[in-house]
Amino acid sequence: MFEYARTAVEGALAAGATYADARVVLAKEERIDVQNDTVQALDRTEQAGVGVRALYGSSWGFFATPELTERHARRAGERAAEIAKASALVPGPPLEFADVPVVDATYETPFEEDPFAVGVSDKVDLLLEVNRIVGAVDGIAIAQSSMTFWDTDKWFVSSQGHRIHQHLVESGGGFDATAVGEREIQRRSYPQSFGQFETGGYEVVRRWDFPGNAQRIAEEAAALLTADEMEERETALILESSQLALQIHESVGHAIELDRILGWEAAFAGTSHLELAGLGTHRYGSDLMNITADATLPGALGTFGYDDEGTAAQRVDIVRDGIWVGVLSGRDTAAIAGLPPGGMVRADGYNRLPMVRMTNVGLLPGDSSLEEIIADTKDGVYMATNRSWSIDDKRLNFQFGCEIGWEVKDGKLGRMLKNPTYTGITPRFWATLDRLAGEDEWVFWGTPNCGKGQPMQVAHTGHPASPARFSQVRVGVRA
Amino acid sequence: MSRASDLVEATLARVPSGVDADARASVGNLALTRFANGFIHQNVAEDSETLSLRVAVDGRVALATTTNTSTAGLDALVDSAVAAARLSPVDPDWPGPAPAAAVPGIEHFDPSTADASPRERAERVRSFVEAGAGLLAAGYCETNGGEIVFANTAGQRAEGRSSQAILDGIHQTPTSAGSGHAAGVSLGSLDAGAVGSLAARRARESADPFDTKPGEYEVVLAPECVATIAVFMAFYGFNAKMHLEGRSFAEIGETQFDERFSIWDDVTDDRAMGVPFDAEGTPKRRVEFVRDGTTVGLAHDRRTAKKAGAESTGHYGPGSESYGPFPTNVFVGGGDRSAEDLIAEVERGLYVATFNYCRVLDPKSLSVTGLTRNGTFMIENGRITGAVTNLRFTQSFVEALAPGRVLGVGTDGRFADSEFGAGFIHAPSMRLAGWNFTGGASG
């Protein structure tokens, strides 16, 4: 497949581009979705094509075609260059492109069990078993379970000489139990909302033991219908690690994207409360806050060998002892900011433009445990599993809802609370981080549905996190 | 025959006898020119061919989709779908393929938009940028077009072409932003200068905003806000799957809303976009959801129609098995007031240009949290007296439109951007008695 990528690059250069790169992508996806005792969806998708990016002056153009022939690949390169020339009608400042090592390399996701070699019947049987357990619990109206698997080959070539083949395998799934009351709906999910996804094979699904957790999750969903509402107040908030992972994603991960900081996403996703002048001095949170973007973590969903500009995966410090020290970047954004490129530019398929995306943006673990944190809390609430998320266009003002909460009194979990929510302002919230569980409870949560860009792209990102406490947070907000 | 027809027929010809099959081919292009900081920074285009095949083997159902339309690709598509279906349990809710039925003879298609050049999009961008001299512009201009052909083993055939042009952007001052938006079947119908001028005016007028106290305010909502309300109501409420599962707020026959509120779906409207049949091949028709405040209908696909004992309204799309049927040609009924009149009738309240990042807290009451963006203004004694910083709201959309709560509806209906995207919600401005703001910019 390298020949189609090379031909596309040659087409762009022949049409006047000063730089070009191209990716041939073959991507398979299998999704199984079971509701109660019915297979709602058994979908298999295959995508194949070549996308080529061309630079003309300071302007970019991108073109993609599903036709994998020499003729179509060359024409795609030519059209990318033509589009770049049209971009120059409304040109920007001179564009630099940060240097990265030119490599001829391969990378493959380590996995134990090819998810596409596991029989559909085996997968469906597991999901039906989970739904049977969930559905047998009194009060449960809907049992829903699903699995999704991705197998992606990418061949990347650049006019600077890159030649990289990668084979990425991602797997995961989950289930949820829905209880429908007279005027309300309560839901519990496992392992987290939308399921848990990792780089790896079918072993990911086996390890999370869906059937072994089905009864507990279903009983919690049913119990929520008669649980008390959380009252609105300011108190200590303890977050379960998957909810903290989403908190990191929304209030740190997007805010540190350099394209947002530079204003490139201003009209859609938004900008950032961070200004580059504050890099190295701006206090993001308490001293316990240490965030890294690490695309090399084994098994995490945002792990790969090279990004879609040919830059090697790497670990970058983002927040060190509460101080903001790093960003997510690519070759052009890094050059503008005068920073080393972070290898964080990825595309959703052959037909999308690579852009700055999160890798594995996570909070390094502390030295406590959830048990110790609860025991050390006189008055507070514990919330688990995301239900809703909303944050403003600068990533400052957020409000999250969780599926379930419990009051914490005198070091013990108390009443179950339904419809728990909390709200805050990003740096003020992170400044109250005062307890953090350790490596034993550090989970590489995966987010398979991070939307960004126009046309919309969906990225797979990872967010390592362990349970944590925030000393003073406004909780229980509702209409 | 067209390329899409060829693909569909070639696919069905490969399906083993006795297997029910729906084949759908989409052949077209999409181009999007994006700008920020006043220049074009991303500019993309693609030719696309996508072929989907849904099969039912003795009631065992599977779907396969591919962009590989070579002979080998078609063979693999059919093999993959049939093999997966054979391994699947029987689907008791499989409604069977759509019967042969005539499709409305309408086409929302402009060939010059489908073939628009990158230069034509760049010229629109330039007009938008130049309309806000001294301001910082960002946004996009998109054109797309193509053909969709559907055929199944029950003899249904449907084909249609569609095109779409969208211009959406903001102008920014150091302390504010203002937005403008236009969409239609034809790129030529979009006045980029006017869209840019509106965004620039809103940006300048919302500069140097002040904090206002959260609480309940009377509001005048611009079409973008009303479109977001409508899209959430369509997805979570007028969706027959949600309704069958007890998750919808919709109560058929009940006067749940103010008499000034009506909402329906109608691909046959001259202003609509898209093709007049769904991905199951069912012809689309006008469906009323709320008429003068009373809930009267739901969007169905063949699966929900079978369960409910109703007929499909032509609202199946990819993913509908899981998420339910979803309307894509939604109109919110217009009123008799200009946007200026709506503002003039407010003693004290807020004017909101757009909502941002809305998420459902409870689907049954359609309680939603989100923020204001790109222009929030204080109204006092019928006049806009200043800009306020963005606010967070937590509000039941159903309660906001309840009887007596809609105080006025605008004559300014147009396609508006929404939380779920552009091009499928046509909405006017609306004046509501109350909206619950639960937090300000500072928390």
mmCIF file of N, CA, C and O in Angstrom, chain A residues 33 35 38 40 42-48 62-64 66 79 83 87 90-92 121 250 262 264-266 268 351-352 387-391 395 397 399 425 428 454 474 479, chain B residues 32 34 36-41 43-47 63-67 80 84 87 89 91 118 140 241 245 247 321-322 357 359-361 371 373 392 394 436 438 440-442:
data_model
loop_
_atom_site.group_PDB
_atom_site.id
_atom_site.type_symbol
_atom_site.label_atom_id
_atom_site.label_comp_id
_atom_site.label_asym_id
_atom_site.label_seq_id
_atom_site.Cartn_x
_atom_site.Cartn_y
_atom_site.Cartn_z
ATOM 1 N N ASP A 33 -24.586 -4.890 19.385
ATOM 2 C CA ASP A 33 -25.383 -4.158 20.366
ATOM 3 C C ASP A 33 -26.615 -5.004 20.673
ATOM 4 O O ASP A 33 -27.400 -5.316 19.773
ATOM 5 N N GLN A 35 -30.027 -5.534 23.078
ATOM 6 C CA GLN A 35 -30.963 -4.953 24.051
ATOM 7 C C GLN A 35 -31.899 -6.048 24.519
ATOM 8 O O GLN A 35 -32.561 -6.704 23.707
ATOM 9 N N THR A 38 -32.590 -9.267 22.429
ATOM 10 C CA THR A 38 -32.567 -9.048 20.980
ATOM 11 C C THR A 38 -31.247 -8.416 20.537
ATOM 12 O O THR A 38 -30.791 -7.437 21.152
ATOM 13 N N GLN A 40 -29.749 -5.954 18.567
ATOM 14 C CA GLN A 40 -30.227 -4.761 17.856
ATOM 15 C C GLN A 40 -29.351 -4.425 16.672
ATOM 16 O O GLN A 40 -29.819 -3.915 15.662
ATOM 17 N N LEU A 42 -25.742 -5.759 14.551
ATOM 18 C CA LEU A 42 -24.536 -6.541 14.288
ATOM 19 C C LEU A 42 -23.956 -5.920 13.024
ATOM 20 O O LEU A 42 -24.351 -6.249 11.914
ATOM 21 N N ASP A 43 -23.101 -4.947 13.236
ATOM 22 C CA ASP A 43 -22.635 -4.107 12.134
ATOM 23 C C ASP A 43 -21.152 -4.331 11.880
ATOM 24 O O ASP A 43 -20.345 -4.295 12.812
ATOM 25 N N ARG A 44 -20.830 -4.508 10.639
ATOM 26 C CA ARG A 44 -19.429 -4.613 10.240
ATOM 27 C C ARG A 44 -19.146 -3.524 9.210
ATOM 28 O O ARG A 44 -19.907 -3.370 8.253
ATOM 29 N N THR A 45 -18.079 -2.791 9.432
ATOM 30 C CA THR A 45 -17.745 -1.681 8.545
ATOM 31 C C THR A 45 -16.296 -1.825 8.089
ATOM 32 O O THR A 45 -15.419 -2.138 8.896
ATOM 33 N N GLU A 46 -16.078 -1.600 6.801
ATOM 34 C CA GLU A 46 -14.714 -1.559 6.277
ATOM 35 C C GLU A 46 -14.523 -0.259 5.525
ATOM 36 O O GLU A 46 -15.368 0.127 4.701
ATOM 37 N N GLN A 47 -13.451 0.421 5.826
ATOM 38 C CA GLN A 47 -13.111 1.664 5.142
ATOM 39 C C GLN A 47 -11.735 1.517 4.545
ATOM 40 O O GLN A 47 -10.811 1.039 5.214
ATOM 41 N N ALA A 48 -11.578 1.959 3.321
ATOM 42 C CA ALA A 48 -10.263 1.926 2.689
ATOM 43 C C ALA A 48 -10.131 3.140 1.793
ATOM 44 O O ALA A 48 -11.083 3.532 1.122
ATOM 45 N N PHE A 62 -6.285 19.450 1.558
ATOM 46 C CA PHE A 62 -6.388 18.013 1.844
ATOM 47 C C PHE A 62 -7.433 17.415 0.935
ATOM 48 O O PHE A 62 -8.503 17.995 0.733
ATOM 49 N N PHE A 63 -7.124 16.244 0.369
ATOM 50 C CA PHE A 63 -8.110 15.553 -0.451
ATOM 51 C C PHE A 63 -8.029 14.054 -0.173
ATOM 52 O O PHE A 63 -6.952 13.502 0.059
ATOM 53 N N ALA A 64 -9.199 13.402 -0.228
ATOM 54 C CA ALA A 64 -9.254 11.961 0.039
ATOM 55 C C ALA A 64 -10.127 11.258 -0.983
ATOM 56 O O ALA A 64 -11.112 11.822 -1.466
ATOM 57 N N PRO A 66 -11.686 7.065 -1.896
ATOM 58 C CA PRO A 66 -11.697 5.645 -1.537
ATOM 59 C C PRO A 66 -11.125 4.753 -2.640
ATOM 60 O O PRO A 66 -11.002 3.545 -2.437
ATOM 61 N N ARG A 79 -5.251 17.277 -6.442
ATOM 62 C CA ARG A 79 -6.389 18.052 -5.936
ATOM 63 C C ARG A 79 -6.082 18.660 -4.565
ATOM 64 O O ARG A 79 -6.533 19.763 -4.257
ATOM 65 N N ILE A 83 -6.429 22.622 -3.815
ATOM 66 C CA ILE A 83 -7.169 23.169 -2.666
ATOM 67 C C ILE A 83 -6.263 24.080 -1.841
ATOM 68 O O ILE A 83 -6.684 25.148 -1.378
ATOM 69 N N SER A 87 -6.800 27.967 -0.779
ATOM 70 C CA SER A 87 -6.667 28.474 0.605
ATOM 71 C C SER A 87 -5.871 29.768 0.619
ATOM 72 O O SER A 87 -6.107 30.647 1.459
ATOM 73 N N VAL A 90 -7.171 33.452 1.062
ATOM 74 C CA VAL A 90 -7.314 34.074 2.382
ATOM 75 C C VAL A 90 -6.144 33.553 3.224
ATOM 76 O O VAL A 90 -6.309 32.686 4.079
ATOM 77 N N PRO A 91 -4.946 34.077 2.958
ATOM 78 C CA PRO A 91 -3.729 33.441 3.505
ATOM 79 C C PRO A 91 -3.436 33.852 4.940
ATOM 80 O O PRO A 91 -3.848 34.910 5.407
ATOM 81 N N GLY A 92 -2.698 33.005 5.613
ATOM 82 C CA GLY A 92 -2.240 33.311 6.962
ATOM 83 C C GLY A 92 -0.781 33.711 6.961
ATOM 84 O O GLY A 92 -0.171 33.881 5.895
ATOM 85 N N SER A 121 -20.950 -15.693 17.497
ATOM 86 C CA SER A 121 -21.853 -16.380 18.434
ATOM 87 C C SER A 121 -21.345 -16.274 19.858
ATOM 88 O O SER A 121 -22.129 -16.066 20.799
ATOM 89 N N GLU A 250 -12.115 16.622 29.921
ATOM 90 C CA GLU A 250 -12.823 17.853 29.557
ATOM 91 C C GLU A 250 -12.133 19.121 30.073
ATOM 92 O O GLU A 250 -12.078 20.124 29.362
ATOM 93 N N LEU A 262 -4.271 28.417 20.252
ATOM 94 C CA LEU A 262 -3.930 29.351 19.171
ATOM 95 C C LEU A 262 -5.163 29.913 18.465
ATOM 96 O O LEU A 262 -5.033 30.720 17.543
ATOM 97 N N TRP A 264 -7.497 28.147 16.693
ATOM 98 C CA TRP A 264 -7.887 27.443 15.472
ATOM 99 C C TRP A 264 -9.248 26.755 15.584
ATOM 100 O O TRP A 264 -9.818 26.359 14.569
ATOM 101 N N GLU A 265 -9.719 26.569 16.803
ATOM 102 C CA GLU A 265 -11.017 25.908 17.011
ATOM 103 C C GLU A 265 -12.050 26.886 17.563
ATOM 104 O O GLU A 265 -13.079 26.475 18.092
ATOM 105 N N ALA A 266 -11.778 28.183 17.447
ATOM 106 C CA ALA A 266 -12.582 29.198 18.147
ATOM 107 C C ALA A 266 -14.062 29.113 17.811
ATOM 108 O O ALA A 266 -14.914 29.298 18.680
ATOM 109 N N PHE A 268 -15.936 26.568 16.776
ATOM 110 C CA PHE A 268 -16.674 25.321 16.996
ATOM 111 C C PHE A 268 -16.384 24.768 18.386
ATOM 112 O O PHE A 268 -17.118 25.035 19.317
ATOM 113 N N ASN A 351 -10.031 9.668 5.295
ATOM 114 C CA ASN A 351 -10.668 10.814 4.651
ATOM 115 C C ASN A 351 -10.784 12.029 5.560
ATOM 116 O O ASN A 351 -11.598 12.912 5.290
ATOM 117 N N ARG A 352 -10.023 12.071 6.624
ATOM 118 C CA ARG A 352 -10.059 13.216 7.521
ATOM 119 C C ARG A 352 -8.652 13.778 7.718
ATOM 120 O O ARG A 352 -7.673 13.045 7.741
ATOM 121 N N ARG A 387 -22.849 10.553 33.864
ATOM 122 C CA ARG A 387 -24.159 10.528 33.205
ATOM 123 C C ARG A 387 -24.307 11.706 32.248
ATOM 124 O O ARG A 387 -24.967 11.594 31.230
ATOM 125 N N SER A 388 -23.731 12.870 32.584
ATOM 126 C CA SER A 388 -23.818 14.012 31.675
ATOM 127 C C SER A 388 -22.579 14.872 31.859
ATOM 128 O O SER A 388 -21.960 14.870 32.931
ATOM 129 N N TRP A 389 -22.225 15.608 30.809
ATOM 130 C CA TRP A 389 -21.034 16.440 30.885
ATOM 131 C C TRP A 389 -21.247 17.675 30.024
ATOM 132 O O TRP A 389 -21.807 17.592 28.930
ATOM 133 N N SER A 390 -20.866 18.803 30.568
ATOM 134 C CA SER A 390 -21.031 20.057 29.834
ATOM 135 C C SER A 390 -19.984 21.031 30.345
ATOM 136 O O SER A 390 -19.782 21.162 31.549
ATOM 137 N N ILE A 391 -19.316 21.720 29.414
ATOM 138 C CA ILE A 391 -18.259 22.649 29.799
ATOM 139 C C ILE A 391 -18.200 23.756 28.757
ATOM 140 O O ILE A 391 -18.514 23.527 27.584
ATOM 141 N N ARG A 395 -13.238 25.938 28.436
ATOM 142 C CA ARG A 395 -12.944 24.818 29.330
ATOM 143 C C ARG A 395 -12.785 25.272 30.776
ATOM 144 O O ARG A 395 -11.890 24.820 31.492
ATOM 145 N N ASN A 397 -15.982 26.678 32.904
ATOM 146 C CA ASN A 397 -17.204 26.478 33.676
ATOM 147 C C ASN A 397 -17.801 25.128 33.305
ATOM 148 O O ASN A 397 -18.263 24.921 32.194
ATOM 149 N N GLN A 399 -20.163 21.477 34.372
ATOM 150 C CA GLN A 399 -21.144 20.793 35.216
ATOM 151 C C GLN A 399 -21.217 19.339 34.782
ATOM 152 O O GLN A 399 -21.420 19.050 33.597
ATOM 153 N N ILE A 425 -15.344 25.770 38.491
ATOM 154 C CA ILE A 425 -14.486 26.500 37.565
ATOM 155 C C ILE A 425 -13.121 25.814 37.574
ATOM 156 O O ILE A 425 -12.547 25.583 38.651
ATOM 157 N N ARG A 428 -10.037 26.581 39.965
ATOM 158 C CA ARG A 428 -10.472 26.586 41.360
ATOM 159 C C ARG A 428 -10.778 25.159 41.826
ATOM 160 O O ARG A 428 -10.495 24.783 42.970
ATOM 161 N N GLN A 454 -14.187 19.933 12.026
ATOM 162 C CA GLN A 454 -15.226 20.042 11.000
ATOM 163 C C GLN A 454 -14.595 19.726 9.648
ATOM 164 O O GLN A 454 -13.663 20.441 9.277
ATOM 165 N N ARG A 474 -19.282 22.616 44.758
ATOM 166 C CA ARG A 474 -20.736 22.809 44.752
ATOM 167 C C ARG A 474 -21.385 21.577 44.118
ATOM 168 O O ARG A 474 -21.117 21.260 42.959
ATOM 169 N N ALA A 479 -32.379 21.817 37.990
ATOM 170 C CA ALA A 479 -33.272 22.855 37.473
ATOM 171 C C ALA A 479 -34.228 23.321 38.547
ATOM 172 O O ALA A 479 -34.606 22.561 39.416
ATOM 173 N N LEU B 32 -15.052 21.191 2.718
ATOM 174 C CA LEU B 32 -15.240 22.109 3.837
ATOM 175 C C LEU B 32 -13.999 22.983 3.988
ATOM 176 O O LEU B 32 -12.887 22.484 4.119
ATOM 177 N N ARG B 34 -12.258 25.807 6.210
ATOM 178 C CA ARG B 34 -12.317 26.265 7.592
ATOM 179 C C ARG B 34 -11.366 27.435 7.785
ATOM 180 O O ARG B 34 -10.249 27.423 7.252
ATOM 181 N N ALA B 36 -9.766 30.493 10.682
ATOM 182 C CA ALA B 36 -9.585 30.944 12.066
ATOM 183 C C ALA B 36 -8.524 32.026 12.058
ATOM 184 O O ALA B 36 -7.644 32.046 11.179
ATOM 185 N N ASN B 37 -8.606 32.916 13.036
ATOM 186 C CA ASN B 37 -7.674 34.048 13.096
ATOM 187 C C ASN B 37 -7.657 34.829 11.783
ATOM 188 O O ASN B 37 -6.639 35.404 11.396
ATOM 189 N N GLY B 38 -8.776 34.770 11.043
ATOM 190 C CA GLY B 38 -8.916 35.562 9.828
ATOM 191 C C GLY B 38 -8.341 34.945 8.577
ATOM 192 O O GLY B 38 -8.348 35.581 7.518
ATOM 193 N N PHE B 39 -7.853 33.701 8.632
ATOM 194 C CA PHE B 39 -7.330 33.062 7.412
ATOM 195 C C PHE B 39 -7.775 31.604 7.328
ATOM 196 O O PHE B 39 -8.196 31.012 8.327
ATOM 197 N N ILE B 40 -7.680 31.069 6.111
ATOM 198 C CA ILE B 40 -8.061 29.662 5.910
ATOM 199 C C ILE B 40 -6.931 28.781 6.432
ATOM 200 O O ILE B 40 -5.801 28.843 5.932
ATOM 201 N N HIS B 41 -7.242 27.972 7.432
ATOM 202 C CA HIS B 41 -6.189 27.139 8.032
ATOM 203 C C HIS B 41 -6.402 25.658 7.771
ATOM 204 O O HIS B 41 -5.462 24.877 7.902
ATOM 205 N N ASN B 43 -8.534 23.077 4.877
ATOM 206 C CA ASN B 43 -9.339 23.097 3.662
ATOM 207 C C ASN B 43 -9.350 21.692 3.089
ATOM 208 O O ASN B 43 -8.334 21.219 2.585
ATOM 209 N N VAL B 44 -10.496 21.034 3.179
ATOM 210 C CA VAL B 44 -10.525 19.606 2.858
ATOM 211 C C VAL B 44 -11.627 19.295 1.842
ATOM 212 O O VAL B 44 -12.608 20.033 1.724
ATOM 213 N N ALA B 45 -11.439 18.209 1.136
ATOM 214 C CA ALA B 45 -12.476 17.702 0.231
ATOM 215 C C ALA B 45 -12.291 16.205 0.076
ATOM 216 O O ALA B 45 -11.181 15.688 0.242
ATOM 217 N N GLU B 46 -13.382 15.537 -0.221
ATOM 218 C CA GLU B 46 -13.290 14.093 -0.481
ATOM 219 C C GLU B 46 -14.354 13.670 -1.480
ATOM 220 O O GLU B 46 -15.451 14.230 -1.518
ATOM 221 N N ASP B 47 -13.993 12.712 -2.296
ATOM 222 C CA ASP B 47 -14.978 11.961 -3.054
ATOM 223 C C ASP B 47 -15.319 10.746 -2.220
ATOM 224 O O ASP B 47 -14.434 10.152 -1.581
ATOM 225 N N LEU B 63 -25.780 -6.094 9.417
ATOM 226 C CA LEU B 63 -25.520 -4.963 8.520
ATOM 227 C C LEU B 63 -24.030 -4.896 8.238
ATOM 228 O O LEU B 63 -23.207 -5.042 9.144
ATOM 229 N N ALA B 64 -23.674 -4.661 6.982
ATOM 230 C CA ALA B 64 -22.266 -4.453 6.633
ATOM 231 C C ALA B 64 -22.165 -3.213 5.755
ATOM 232 O O ALA B 64 -23.061 -2.923 4.957
ATOM 233 N N THR B 65 -21.077 -2.491 5.916
ATOM 234 C CA THR B 65 -20.856 -1.254 5.178
ATOM 235 C C THR B 65 -19.422 -1.237 4.682
ATOM 236 O O THR B 65 -18.515 -1.681 5.388
ATOM 237 N N THR B 66 -19.225 -0.718 3.479
ATOM 238 C CA THR B 66 -17.862 -0.658 2.949
ATOM 239 C C THR B 66 -17.677 0.556 2.052
ATOM 240 O O THR B 66 -18.648 1.073 1.481
ATOM 241 N N THR B 67 -16.441 0.999 1.962
ATOM 242 C CA THR B 67 -16.065 1.993 0.944
ATOM 243 C C THR B 67 -15.330 1.327 -0.209
ATOM 244 O O THR B 67 -14.957 1.999 -1.172
ATOM 245 N N SER B 80 -19.656 -10.984 4.210
ATOM 246 C CA SER B 80 -19.552 -10.548 5.605
ATOM 247 C C SER B 80 -20.933 -10.415 6.241
ATOM 248 O O SER B 80 -21.165 -10.887 7.363
ATOM 249 N N ALA B 84 -22.336 -13.029 9.118
ATOM 250 C CA ALA B 84 -22.663 -12.498 10.444
ATOM 251 C C ALA B 84 -24.111 -12.800 10.798
ATOM 252 O O ALA B 84 -24.422 -13.180 11.933
ATOM 253 N N LEU B 87 -24.861 -16.296 12.046
ATOM 254 C CA LEU B 87 -24.383 -16.592 13.398
ATOM 255 C C LEU B 87 -25.181 -15.855 14.470
ATOM 256 O O LEU B 87 -24.960 -16.058 15.660
ATOM 257 N N PRO B 89 -28.637 -14.649 16.586
ATOM 258 C CA PRO B 89 -29.953 -15.221 16.928
ATOM 259 C C PRO B 89 -31.072 -14.579 16.113
ATOM 260 O O PRO B 89 -30.890 -13.492 15.554
ATOM 261 N N ASP B 91 -34.055 -12.387 15.207
ATOM 262 C CA ASP B 91 -34.496 -11.081 15.714
ATOM 263 C C ASP B 91 -36.024 -11.054 15.687
ATOM 264 O O ASP B 91 -36.630 -10.946 14.615
ATOM 265 N N PRO B 118 -13.056 24.843 -4.651
ATOM 266 C CA PRO B 118 -12.471 25.415 -3.430
ATOM 267 C C PRO B 118 -12.371 26.942 -3.505
ATOM 268 O O PRO B 118 -12.475 27.629 -2.493
ATOM 269 N N TYR B 140 -16.592 28.220 9.054
ATOM 270 C CA TYR B 140 -16.397 27.304 7.932
ATOM 271 C C TYR B 140 -17.433 27.543 6.848
ATOM 272 O O TYR B 140 -18.513 28.099 7.098
ATOM 273 N N LYS B 241 -38.872 4.872 19.407
ATOM 274 C CA LYS B 241 -38.193 3.860 20.237
ATOM 275 C C LYS B 241 -38.130 4.337 21.691
ATOM 276 O O LYS B 241 -38.444 3.577 22.614
ATOM 277 N N GLU B 245 -40.144 2.612 24.936
ATOM 278 C CA GLU B 245 -39.387 2.144 26.108
ATOM 279 C C GLU B 245 -39.689 2.964 27.358
ATOM 280 O O GLU B 245 -39.053 2.768 28.396
ATOM 281 N N ARG B 247 -39.112 6.094 27.810
ATOM 282 C CA ARG B 247 -38.061 7.079 28.099
ATOM 283 C C ARG B 247 -38.370 8.465 27.547
ATOM 284 O O ARG B 247 -37.603 9.387 27.732
ATOM 285 N N GLU B 321 -31.481 1.151 14.918
ATOM 286 C CA GLU B 321 -31.789 -0.033 15.728
ATOM 287 C C GLU B 321 -31.458 0.234 17.189
ATOM 288 O O GLU B 321 -32.168 -0.203 18.093
ATOM 289 N N SER B 322 -30.370 0.964 17.414
ATOM 290 C CA SER B 322 -29.951 1.238 18.788
ATOM 291 C C SER B 322 -30.560 2.524 19.332
ATOM 292 O O SER B 322 -30.963 2.583 20.492
ATOM 293 N N TYR B 357 -22.826 23.270 24.173
ATOM 294 C CA TYR B 357 -22.496 22.086 24.962
ATOM 295 C C TYR B 357 -23.663 21.670 25.860
ATOM 296 O O TYR B 357 -23.532 21.572 27.079
ATOM 297 N N ARG B 359 -26.303 19.075 27.384
ATOM 298 C CA ARG B 359 -26.343 17.648 27.697
ATOM 299 C C ARG B 359 -27.564 17.349 28.564
ATOM 300 O O ARG B 359 -27.909 18.118 29.456
ATOM 301 N N VAL B 360 -28.169 16.189 28.307
ATOM 302 C CA VAL B 360 -29.398 15.810 28.996
ATOM 303 C C VAL B 360 -29.099 15.266 30.390
ATOM 304 O O VAL B 360 -28.270 14.367 30.544
ATOM 305 N N LEU B 361 -29.764 15.810 31.392
ATOM 306 C CA LEU B 361 -29.662 15.276 32.748
ATOM 307 C C LEU B 361 -30.741 14.215 32.980
ATOM 308 O O LEU B 361 -30.510 13.241 33.665
ATOM 309 N N LEU B 371 -24.743 26.023 28.149
ATOM 310 C CA LEU B 371 -24.265 27.392 28.362
ATOM 311 C C LEU B 371 -24.733 28.289 27.230
ATOM 312 O O LEU B 371 -25.119 27.821 26.162
ATOM 313 N N ARG B 373 -23.578 31.334 24.504
ATOM 314 C CA ARG B 373 -22.319 31.570 23.781
ATOM 315 C C ARG B 373 -22.562 32.556 22.642
ATOM 316 O O ARG B 373 -23.667 32.632 22.107
ATOM 317 N N ARG B 392 -24.500 29.559 32.597
ATOM 318 C CA ARG B 392 -24.899 28.151 32.543
ATOM 319 C C ARG B 392 -26.376 28.052 32.908
ATOM 320 O O ARG B 392 -26.851 28.762 33.795
ATOM 321 N N THR B 394 -29.706 25.209 33.646
ATOM 322 C CA THR B 394 -30.199 23.852 33.876
ATOM 323 C C THR B 394 -31.709 23.962 33.795
ATOM 324 O O THR B 394 -32.346 24.562 34.667
ATOM 325 N N ASN B 436 -34.049 28.952 33.403
ATOM 326 C CA ASN B 436 -33.384 28.828 34.697
ATOM 327 C C ASN B 436 -31.858 28.815 34.548
ATOM 328 O O ASN B 436 -31.268 27.784 34.212
ATOM 329 N N THR B 438 -28.304 28.742 36.113
ATOM 330 C CA THR B 438 -27.849 28.197 37.402
ATOM 331 C C THR B 438 -26.409 28.549 37.732
ATOM 332 O O THR B 438 -25.885 28.124 38.756
ATOM 333 N N GLY B 440 -22.948 31.524 36.653
ATOM 334 C CA GLY B 440 -22.348 32.526 35.783
ATOM 335 C C GLY B 440 -20.959 32.127 35.368
ATOM 336 O O GLY B 440 -20.494 31.016 35.654
ATOM 337 N N ALA B 441 -20.273 33.041 34.691
ATOM 338 C CA ALA B 441 -18.931 32.760 34.203
ATOM 339 C C ALA B 441 -17.986 32.451 35.359
ATOM 340 O O ALA B 441 -17.021 31.710 35.217
ATOM 341 N N SER B 442 -18.292 33.014 36.523
ATOM 342 C CA SER B 442 -17.384 32.812 37.646
ATOM 343 C C SER B 442 -17.852 31.692 38.576
ATOM 344 O O SER B 442 -17.359 31.553 39.673
#
